[in-house]
């Protein structure tokens, strides 16, 4: 049995990230681009999409030519909850470096290792809650009732955010990411996104004021009190950093666990092996990250006239390195379209980016996902999607199932 893609790619169409068929299954379009037009101008978005591994690598590592400054405006547009200041993901070196050094202290491997015990507890609390609600066997939604609640709890604890607000976070963050699709929405949907963006900001303002008056042992308090080059961060800078960590830390890990369940169901022989040998969880996660990455692309813009893959790109143009396409580049990966957990890493995958903005949360994300899968495999005798259909998120930037009903039986 395998999960089918709900929409078959019509390759007569060119790659268009806003097209529904592409959002459902972008991979055949990426393959066609790599073969025929690896740097493709998308006139309706006034953007150059970049498909080959080497070109994506070049764009991400050369911050002098390919700037990150438009990243946040491209992603969130007017729905940025803190439009007054850029987050570090939208800053170029050297300015970005001191902010990164400060925040990074919470995400180094030793800090992440110290969170593992709590991660195990959180997974088991969530599973206990499901058993209390549905009994020893039944059905639940893998995304809405498990994967969406788990990383938000962890990042909430790191930041010092009360966990009772975690379900609201999921809605706020989903809508912020949906803002990437804003060209496709009507006024009602846009009003909803506006409302949730404002709610997120109000919430962090209140939390900032509470922690400023009464600092706690949490990251938000650290960001408020710490000094950067002799100066403390302003209220707005702290709000923006908190928003970035929430966006970076919630949806991504949720989607990694969502994609992992999809791939396990598509590859039952792999599921069987991982069930009987939990030490295969890390290579399983690495292959899910490569094969179906949760961040499909990034945003840069040119600071000078340049040429990439034989295509002239004028100064000031948007460039979209397609991480997910680079990960399937057949010149870098043998049998790139085959899902293979025994794969030896030929070149670094692009899923966490490359260069100065390489994901700050990669250790945390890998730990969270590994702990979740290990605990889930130990606690459930049966856990499998009830349908072959996958309803993917309505986003070309973020990849993951929107929801995924699973049938379960606990051991
Ligand atoms: C599967 C999980 C994740 C994936 C695939 C992922 C992917 C990425 C990618 C591709 C970038 C590079 C952005 C760029 O170059 O413009 C990035 C940056 C970043 N990620 Fe993640 N991420 C994940 C989880 C997390 C988590 C759990 C956090 C933690 C809170 C996090 C925090 C960040 C931050 C703060 C940045 C910006 C770093 C900078 O600008 O220097 N990410 N992530």
Short mmCIF file of C-alpha atoms and ligand atoms in Angstrom, two decimals:
data_model
loop_
_atom_site.label_atom_id
_atom_site.label_comp_id
_atom_site.label_asym_id
_atom_site.label_seq_id
_atom_site.Cartn_x
_atom_site.Cartn_y
_atom_site.Cartn_z
CA UNK A 1 0.00 0.00 0.00
CA UNK A 2 1.27 3.48 -0.73
CA UNK A 3 -0.01 6.98 -0.20
CA UNK A 4 -0.74 8.59 -3.52
CA UNK A 5 -0.29 12.22 -4.37
CA UNK A 6 -3.78 13.65 -4.75
CA UNK A 7 -2.90 15.63 -7.86
CA UNK A 8 -0.81 14.33 -10.71
CA UNK A 9 1.66 16.81 -12.09
CA UNK A 10 0.73 18.13 -15.53
CA UNK A 11 4.15 18.66 -16.96
CA UNK A 12 2.79 20.58 -19.89
CA UNK A 13 2.64 23.43 -17.33
CA UNK A 14 5.79 25.22 -16.28
CA UNK A 15 6.81 25.33 -12.63
CA UNK A 16 4.62 27.81 -10.81
CA UNK A 17 4.79 27.72 -7.00
CA UNK A 18 1.28 29.18 -6.74
CA UNK A 19 -0.29 26.40 -8.84
CA UNK A 20 -2.24 23.82 -6.77
CA UNK A 21 -0.88 20.84 -8.68
CA UNK A 22 2.67 22.05 -7.98
CA UNK A 23 1.93 22.55 -4.28
CA UNK A 24 0.62 18.99 -4.04
CA UNK A 25 3.59 17.41 -5.81
CA UNK A 26 6.39 19.79 -6.84
CA UNK A 27 9.03 17.14 -7.55
CA UNK A 28 8.29 16.36 -11.22
CA UNK A 29 8.33 20.10 -11.91
CA UNK A 30 11.68 20.50 -10.17
CA UNK A 31 13.08 17.57 -12.20
CA UNK A 32 11.94 19.17 -15.43
CA UNK A 33 13.51 22.48 -14.42
CA UNK A 34 16.85 20.88 -13.57
CA UNK A 35 16.85 19.19 -16.98
CA UNK A 36 15.68 22.08 -19.10
CA UNK A 37 15.79 25.45 -17.32
CA UNK A 38 17.64 25.27 -13.98
CA UNK A 39 17.40 29.04 -13.47
CA UNK A 40 13.85 30.02 -14.41
CA UNK A 41 12.32 33.48 -14.41
CA UNK A 42 8.77 33.54 -13.03
CA UNK A 43 7.26 36.73 -14.50
CA UNK A 44 4.12 36.84 -12.32
CA UNK A 45 6.31 36.78 -9.18
CA UNK A 46 9.21 38.72 -10.72
CA UNK A 47 11.49 36.05 -9.24
CA UNK A 48 14.27 33.77 -10.47
CA UNK A 49 13.77 30.19 -9.22
CA UNK A 50 17.02 28.20 -8.89
CA UNK A 51 16.83 24.40 -9.15
CA UNK A 52 20.31 22.80 -9.34
CA UNK A 53 22.36 21.86 -6.26
CA UNK A 54 25.47 23.84 -7.22
CA UNK A 55 23.52 27.02 -8.01
CA UNK A 56 21.48 26.78 -4.79
CA UNK A 57 24.74 26.30 -2.85
CA UNK A 58 26.26 29.35 -4.54
CA UNK A 59 23.26 31.56 -3.74
CA UNK A 60 23.19 30.55 -0.07
CA UNK A 61 26.92 30.95 0.54
CA UNK A 62 27.47 34.26 -1.28
CA UNK A 63 25.69 36.78 0.94
CA UNK A 64 27.49 39.69 -0.77
CA UNK A 65 25.78 38.94 -4.06
CA UNK A 66 22.60 37.30 -2.76
CA UNK A 67 21.21 39.21 0.20
CA UNK A 68 18.72 37.95 2.81
CA UNK A 69 17.28 41.39 3.52
CA UNK A 70 14.07 40.78 1.58
CA UNK A 71 13.50 37.34 3.16
CA UNK A 72 10.99 38.40 5.79
CA UNK A 73 9.17 40.93 3.61
CA UNK A 74 8.89 38.28 0.84
CA UNK A 75 7.62 35.68 3.29
CA UNK A 76 5.23 37.72 5.41
CA UNK A 77 4.59 40.92 3.44
CA UNK A 78 2.41 43.34 5.41
CA UNK A 79 1.52 40.52 7.82
CA UNK A 80 4.86 40.68 9.68
CA UNK A 81 3.83 41.03 13.36
CA UNK A 82 6.87 43.25 14.06
CA UNK A 83 7.44 45.22 10.83
CA UNK A 84 9.50 47.92 12.53
CA UNK A 85 12.72 45.82 12.74
CA UNK A 86 14.10 42.91 10.69
CA UNK A 87 14.71 39.49 12.29
CA UNK A 88 18.25 38.11 11.99
CA UNK A 89 17.13 35.73 9.22
CA UNK A 90 16.54 38.88 7.15
CA UNK A 91 19.91 40.51 7.91
CA UNK A 92 23.26 40.06 6.14
CA UNK A 93 26.63 39.59 7.85
CA UNK A 94 28.24 41.31 9.67
CA UNK A 95 25.15 42.83 11.35
CA UNK A 96 23.41 39.50 11.68
CA UNK A 97 26.32 37.86 13.51
CA UNK A 98 26.02 39.33 17.00
CA UNK A 99 22.28 38.65 17.21
CA UNK A 100 22.89 35.08 16.12
CA UNK A 101 25.66 34.60 18.70
CA UNK A 102 23.35 35.73 21.45
CA UNK A 103 20.36 33.58 20.53
CA UNK A 104 22.50 30.60 19.55
CA UNK A 105 23.52 30.09 23.18
CA UNK A 106 20.17 28.39 23.80
CA UNK A 107 20.53 25.97 20.87
CA UNK A 108 24.06 24.52 21.07
CA UNK A 109 24.27 20.68 21.37
CA UNK A 110 24.88 20.73 25.16
CA UNK A 111 21.74 22.84 25.77
CA UNK A 112 19.73 20.65 23.42
CA UNK A 113 20.95 17.48 25.17
CA UNK A 114 19.76 18.98 28.47
CA UNK A 115 16.25 19.33 27.00
CA UNK A 116 16.00 15.68 25.95
CA UNK A 117 14.56 14.39 29.23
CA UNK A 118 11.80 17.00 29.09
CA UNK A 119 11.12 16.15 25.43
CA UNK A 120 10.59 12.49 26.40
CA UNK A 121 8.13 13.59 29.11
CA UNK A 122 6.21 15.87 26.76
CA UNK A 123 5.80 13.12 24.13
CA UNK A 124 4.55 10.70 26.77
CA UNK A 125 2.17 13.28 28.25
CA UNK A 126 0.70 13.80 24.79
CA UNK A 127 0.34 10.05 24.22
CA UNK A 128 -1.24 9.63 27.69
CA UNK A 129 -3.71 12.37 26.76
CA UNK A 130 -4.64 10.55 23.55
CA UNK A 131 -5.15 7.26 25.40
CA UNK A 132 -7.27 9.03 28.04
CA UNK A 133 -9.39 10.54 25.28
CA UNK A 134 -9.74 7.63 22.84
CA UNK A 135 -8.88 4.46 24.80
CA UNK A 136 -6.42 1.68 23.96
CA UNK A 137 -7.21 1.76 20.25
CA UNK A 138 -8.98 4.03 17.82
CA UNK A 139 -8.14 6.99 15.60
CA UNK A 140 -6.65 10.43 16.08
CA UNK A 141 -5.18 13.19 13.94
CA UNK A 142 -1.39 12.80 13.85
CA UNK A 143 -0.92 16.49 12.92
CA UNK A 144 -3.51 18.35 14.97
CA UNK A 145 -3.44 16.16 18.06
CA UNK A 146 0.24 15.28 18.25
CA UNK A 147 2.86 16.81 15.98
CA UNK A 148 1.42 20.35 16.14
CA UNK A 149 1.38 20.36 19.94
CA UNK A 150 4.77 18.82 20.66
CA UNK A 151 7.39 21.26 19.22
CA UNK A 152 5.30 24.24 20.28
CA UNK A 153 5.46 22.98 23.86
CA UNK A 154 9.23 22.68 23.71
CA UNK A 155 9.88 26.06 22.11
CA UNK A 156 7.36 27.60 24.52
CA UNK A 157 9.34 26.26 27.44
CA UNK A 158 12.62 27.53 25.95
CA UNK A 159 11.10 30.98 25.49
CA UNK A 160 9.17 30.99 28.77
CA UNK A 161 5.74 31.08 27.13
CA UNK A 162 2.89 29.53 29.14
CA UNK A 163 2.07 26.17 27.56
CA UNK A 164 -1.69 26.67 27.86
CA UNK A 165 -1.43 29.04 24.88
CA UNK A 166 0.21 26.41 22.64
CA UNK A 167 -2.85 25.53 20.55
CA UNK A 168 -3.35 29.23 19.76
CA UNK A 169 0.29 29.43 18.66
CA UNK A 170 -0.28 26.71 16.13
CA UNK A 171 -3.10 28.71 14.56
CA UNK A 172 -1.12 31.97 14.62
CA UNK A 173 1.99 30.40 13.13
CA UNK A 174 0.01 28.54 10.45
CA UNK A 175 -1.56 31.80 9.38
CA UNK A 176 1.72 33.69 9.36
CA UNK A 177 3.16 31.05 7.04
CA UNK A 178 0.01 31.18 4.92
CA UNK A 179 0.86 34.86 4.37
CA UNK A 180 3.49 33.59 1.87
CA UNK A 181 0.49 32.67 -0.30
CA UNK A 182 -1.22 36.02 0.17
CA UNK A 183 -1.47 36.77 -3.57
CA UNK A 184 -3.87 33.84 -3.88
CA UNK A 185 -6.26 34.84 -1.05
CA UNK A 186 -9.43 36.91 -0.92
CA UNK A 187 -10.25 39.62 1.64
CA UNK A 188 -11.83 37.28 4.24
CA UNK A 189 -8.80 35.00 4.50
CA UNK A 190 -6.47 38.00 4.55
CA UNK A 191 -8.47 39.56 7.41
CA UNK A 192 -8.02 36.32 9.38
CA UNK A 193 -4.27 36.37 8.78
CA UNK A 194 -4.13 40.03 9.88
CA UNK A 195 -6.05 39.21 13.07
CA UNK A 196 -3.75 36.32 14.01
CA UNK A 197 -0.62 38.32 13.24
CA UNK A 198 -1.88 41.08 15.59
CA UNK A 199 -2.77 38.54 18.29
CA UNK A 200 0.72 37.06 18.17
CA UNK A 201 2.29 40.48 18.58
CA UNK A 202 -0.03 41.48 21.45
CA UNK A 203 0.77 38.25 23.21
CA UNK A 204 4.54 38.74 22.99
CA UNK A 205 4.22 42.40 24.07
CA UNK A 206 2.47 41.32 27.24
CA UNK A 207 4.99 38.58 27.88
CA UNK A 208 7.89 40.98 27.28
CA UNK A 209 6.51 43.44 29.82
CA UNK A 210 5.97 40.69 32.38
CA UNK A 211 9.52 39.35 31.95
CA UNK A 212 11.08 42.83 31.90
CA UNK A 213 9.48 43.54 35.29
CA UNK A 214 10.22 40.08 36.64
CA UNK A 215 12.92 38.15 34.74
CA UNK A 216 12.74 34.35 34.86
CA UNK A 217 15.18 31.59 33.88
CA UNK A 218 14.09 31.52 30.25
CA UNK A 219 15.27 32.64 26.81
CA UNK A 220 12.96 35.64 26.60
CA UNK A 221 14.37 37.03 29.86
CA UNK A 222 17.90 36.33 28.59
CA UNK A 223 17.19 38.22 25.36
CA UNK A 224 15.81 41.17 27.35
CA UNK A 225 18.77 41.46 29.73
CA UNK A 226 21.72 40.32 27.59
CA UNK A 227 24.10 42.81 26.03
CA UNK A 228 24.99 42.82 22.33
CA UNK A 229 28.13 44.84 21.53
CA UNK A 230 27.60 46.86 24.69
CA UNK A 231 23.92 47.47 24.01
CA UNK A 232 20.82 45.58 25.03
CA UNK A 233 18.21 44.59 22.45
CA UNK A 234 15.26 46.91 22.13
CA UNK A 235 11.74 45.75 22.95
CA UNK A 236 10.98 45.44 19.23
CA UNK A 237 14.14 43.41 18.55
CA UNK A 238 13.24 40.98 21.32
CA UNK A 239 9.67 40.68 20.00
CA UNK A 240 10.97 39.97 16.51
CA UNK A 241 13.48 37.37 17.75
CA UNK A 242 10.74 35.59 19.71
CA UNK A 243 8.52 35.59 16.61
CA UNK A 244 11.36 34.17 14.51
CA UNK A 245 12.04 31.38 17.01
CA UNK A 246 8.37 30.54 17.14
CA UNK A 247 8.04 30.43 13.36
CA UNK A 248 11.37 28.61 12.98
CA UNK A 249 10.73 26.15 15.77
CA UNK A 250 7.10 25.17 15.52
CA UNK A 251 5.90 24.52 11.98
CA UNK A 252 9.15 22.97 10.79
CA UNK A 253 9.37 20.15 13.32
CA UNK A 254 5.61 19.57 13.13
CA UNK A 255 5.96 19.11 9.38
CA UNK A 256 9.03 16.89 9.70
CA UNK A 257 7.01 14.48 11.85
CA UNK A 258 4.08 14.76 9.44
CA UNK A 259 6.26 13.98 6.42
CA UNK A 260 7.90 11.12 8.35
CA UNK A 261 4.51 9.44 8.89
CA UNK A 262 3.64 9.91 5.20
CA UNK A 263 6.93 8.34 4.05
CA UNK A 264 6.64 5.43 6.52
CA UNK A 265 3.22 4.66 5.12
CA UNK A 266 4.46 4.97 1.55
CA UNK A 267 7.35 2.61 2.34
CA UNK A 268 5.99 -0.19 4.56
CA UNK A 269 9.19 -2.20 4.28
CA UNK A 270 11.07 0.73 5.85
CA UNK A 271 8.40 1.07 8.56
CA UNK A 272 8.84 -2.60 9.40
CA UNK A 273 12.61 -2.27 9.74
CA UNK A 274 12.42 0.87 11.90
CA UNK A 275 9.78 -0.75 14.16
CA UNK A 276 12.09 -3.63 14.95
CA UNK A 277 15.25 -1.50 15.21
CA UNK A 278 14.82 1.98 16.71
CA UNK A 279 18.46 2.82 15.99
CA UNK A 280 17.25 3.36 12.39
CA UNK A 281 15.23 6.42 13.45
CA UNK A 282 18.08 8.95 12.82
CA UNK A 283 18.83 7.70 9.24
CA UNK A 284 15.07 7.59 8.60
CA UNK A 285 14.73 11.25 9.61
CA UNK A 286 17.77 12.29 7.54
CA UNK A 287 16.24 10.69 4.46
CA UNK A 288 12.82 12.28 5.08
CA UNK A 289 14.58 15.65 5.39
CA UNK A 290 16.37 15.11 2.09
CA UNK A 291 13.54 13.49 0.16
CA UNK A 292 10.59 15.65 1.19
CA UNK A 293 12.03 18.71 2.97
CA UNK A 294 9.70 20.77 5.09
CA UNK A 295 11.25 24.07 3.91
CA UNK A 296 11.00 23.86 0.14
CA UNK A 297 12.79 27.10 -0.73
CA UNK A 298 14.37 30.28 0.60
CA UNK A 299 14.32 33.92 -0.48
CA UNK A 300 17.24 36.12 -1.52
CA UNK A 301 17.76 39.13 -3.80
CA UNK A 302 20.66 40.21 -5.96
CA UNK A 303 22.84 43.10 -4.81
CA UNK A 304 24.57 43.40 -8.21
CA UNK A 305 23.90 42.41 -11.81
CA UNK A 306 25.02 38.81 -12.03
CA UNK A 307 24.78 35.59 -14.00
CA UNK A 308 23.68 32.22 -12.67
CA UNK A 309 23.39 29.01 -14.68
CA UNK A 310 23.91 31.05 -17.85
CA UNK A 311 20.99 33.38 -17.03
CA UNK A 312 21.59 37.10 -16.52
CA UNK A 313 19.93 38.39 -13.34
CA UNK A 314 19.78 42.17 -12.87
CA UNK A 315 20.55 43.87 -9.55
CA UNK A 316 17.65 44.01 -7.07
CA UNK A 317 15.80 40.92 -8.34
CA UNK A 318 14.25 38.26 -6.13
CA UNK A 319 15.93 34.85 -6.23
CA UNK A 320 14.35 31.66 -4.88
CA UNK A 321 16.82 28.82 -4.21
CA UNK A 322 14.77 25.61 -4.29
CA UNK A 323 16.24 23.50 -1.47
CA UNK A 324 13.90 20.61 -2.24
CA UNK A 325 15.04 20.51 -5.86
CA UNK A 326 18.73 20.65 -4.89
CA UNK A 327 18.15 17.61 -2.63
CA UNK A 328 16.95 15.62 -5.67
CA UNK A 329 19.76 16.73 -7.98
CA UNK A 330 20.72 13.55 -9.78
CA UNK A 331 24.27 14.83 -10.38
CA UNK A 332 24.83 14.80 -6.58
CA UNK A 333 22.73 11.90 -5.31
CA UNK A 334 22.65 8.41 -6.81
CA UNK A 335 19.01 7.41 -7.48
CA UNK A 336 17.94 10.79 -6.11
CA UNK A 337 14.23 10.03 -6.48
CA UNK A 338 14.48 6.81 -4.45
CA UNK A 339 13.65 6.95 -0.74
CA UNK A 340 16.59 5.08 0.79
CA UNK A 341 17.36 5.20 4.52
CA UNK A 342 20.64 3.33 3.91
CA UNK A 343 21.89 6.13 1.70
CA UNK A 344 25.41 7.30 2.48
CA UNK A 345 25.45 11.09 2.49
CA UNK A 346 27.08 12.07 -0.80
CA UNK A 347 26.90 15.84 -0.23
CA UNK A 348 25.29 17.83 2.60
CA UNK A 349 21.55 18.10 2.10
CA UNK A 350 20.13 21.59 1.70
CA UNK A 351 17.19 21.14 4.07
CA UNK A 352 18.66 23.31 6.85
CA UNK A 353 20.18 25.78 4.38
CA UNK A 354 23.90 26.50 3.92
CA UNK A 355 26.21 29.41 4.72
CA UNK A 356 25.76 32.13 7.38
CA UNK A 357 22.06 31.49 8.06
CA UNK A 358 22.38 27.71 8.43
CA UNK A 359 19.48 26.68 10.67
CA UNK A 360 20.12 27.59 14.28
CA UNK A 361 17.62 24.98 15.47
CA UNK A 362 18.96 21.95 13.56
CA UNK A 363 20.23 20.13 16.69
CA UNK A 364 16.98 20.84 18.48
CA UNK A 365 14.83 19.76 15.51
CA UNK A 366 16.74 16.48 15.09
CA UNK A 367 16.56 15.72 18.82
CA UNK A 368 12.83 16.52 18.99
CA UNK A 369 11.97 14.38 15.99
CA UNK A 370 14.15 11.45 17.10
CA UNK A 371 12.69 11.44 20.62
CA UNK A 372 9.14 11.65 19.26
CA UNK A 373 9.58 8.73 16.86
CA UNK A 374 11.41 6.57 19.43
CA UNK A 375 8.66 7.07 22.02
CA UNK A 376 5.85 6.63 19.53
CA UNK A 377 7.35 3.38 18.22
CA UNK A 378 7.71 2.12 21.79
CA UNK A 379 4.20 3.04 22.91
CA UNK A 380 2.11 2.11 19.84
CA UNK A 381 1.75 -1.39 18.46
CA UNK A 382 -0.23 -0.02 15.52
CA UNK A 383 0.03 3.50 14.12
CA UNK A 384 -0.84 4.08 10.47
CA UNK A 385 -2.72 6.59 8.31
CA UNK A 386 -6.30 5.54 7.58
CA UNK A 387 -6.27 6.89 4.02
CA UNK A 388 -3.91 6.92 1.07
CA UNK A 389 -4.77 10.54 0.33
CA UNK A 390 -2.52 13.30 1.66
CA UNK A 391 -3.90 16.80 1.95
CA UNK A 392 -0.73 18.92 1.88
CA UNK A 393 -0.50 22.38 3.46
CA UNK A 394 -1.67 25.24 1.27
CA UNK A 395 1.85 26.67 1.03
CA UNK A 396 4.64 26.44 -1.47
CA UNK A 397 7.22 27.37 1.16
CA UNK A 398 6.30 24.94 3.96
CA UNK A 399 5.74 21.25 3.18
CA UNK A 400 3.79 18.88 5.39
CA UNK A 401 0.39 17.22 5.64
CA UNK A 402 -2.34 19.64 6.70
CA UNK A 403 -3.94 16.82 8.69
CA UNK A 404 -3.38 13.05 8.82
CA UNK A 405 -5.84 10.70 10.51
CA UNK A 406 -4.13 7.62 11.91
CA UNK A 407 -5.48 4.43 13.45
CA UNK A 408 -3.66 3.31 16.57
CA UNK A 409 -3.40 0.57 19.15
CA UNK A 410 -1.22 1.02 22.22
CA UNK A 411 1.02 -1.81 23.47
C1 LIG B 1 12.97 20.25 10.54
C2 LIG B 1 13.16 21.35 11.15
C3 LIG B 1 13.77 22.60 10.58
C4 LIG B 1 14.13 22.90 9.30
C5 LIG B 1 14.00 22.03 8.07
C6 LIG B 1 14.67 24.25 9.31
C7 LIG B 1 15.17 24.90 8.20
C8 LIG B 1 15.83 26.11 8.22
C9 LIG B 1 16.47 26.73 7.08
C10 LIG B 1 16.46 26.16 5.68
C11 LIG B 1 17.07 27.86 7.50
C12 LIG B 1 17.93 28.82 6.66
C13 LIG B 1 17.26 30.10 6.33
C14 LIG B 1 18.08 30.95 5.36
O1 LIG B 1 19.18 30.58 4.94
O2 LIG B 1 17.57 32.00 4.98
C15 LIG B 1 16.77 28.00 8.92
C16 LIG B 1 17.16 29.06 9.70
C17 LIG B 1 16.78 29.20 11.01
N1 LIG B 1 16.14 28.27 11.80
FE1 LIG B 1 15.47 26.45 11.22
N2 LIG B 1 14.63 24.73 10.59
C18 LIG B 1 14.10 23.76 11.40
C19 LIG B 1 13.89 23.82 12.77
C20 LIG B 1 14.20 24.90 13.54
C21 LIG B 1 13.99 24.97 14.95
C22 LIG B 1 13.45 23.86 15.85
C23 LIG B 1 14.38 26.21 15.34
C24 LIG B 1 14.39 26.72 16.76
C25 LIG B 1 13.94 27.44 17.40
C26 LIG B 1 14.85 26.92 14.16
C27 LIG B 1 15.34 28.21 14.13
C28 LIG B 1 15.94 28.81 13.04
C29 LIG B 1 16.49 30.15 13.07
C30 LIG B 1 16.47 31.11 14.25
C31 LIG B 1 17.02 30.40 11.80
C32 LIG B 1 17.72 31.68 11.33
C33 LIG B 1 19.20 31.56 11.48
C34 LIG B 1 19.92 32.79 10.98
O3 LIG B 1 19.33 33.67 10.38
O4 LIG B 1 21.14 32.87 11.22
N3 LIG B 1 14.74 26.08 13.08
N4 LIG B 1 16.04 26.90 9.34
#
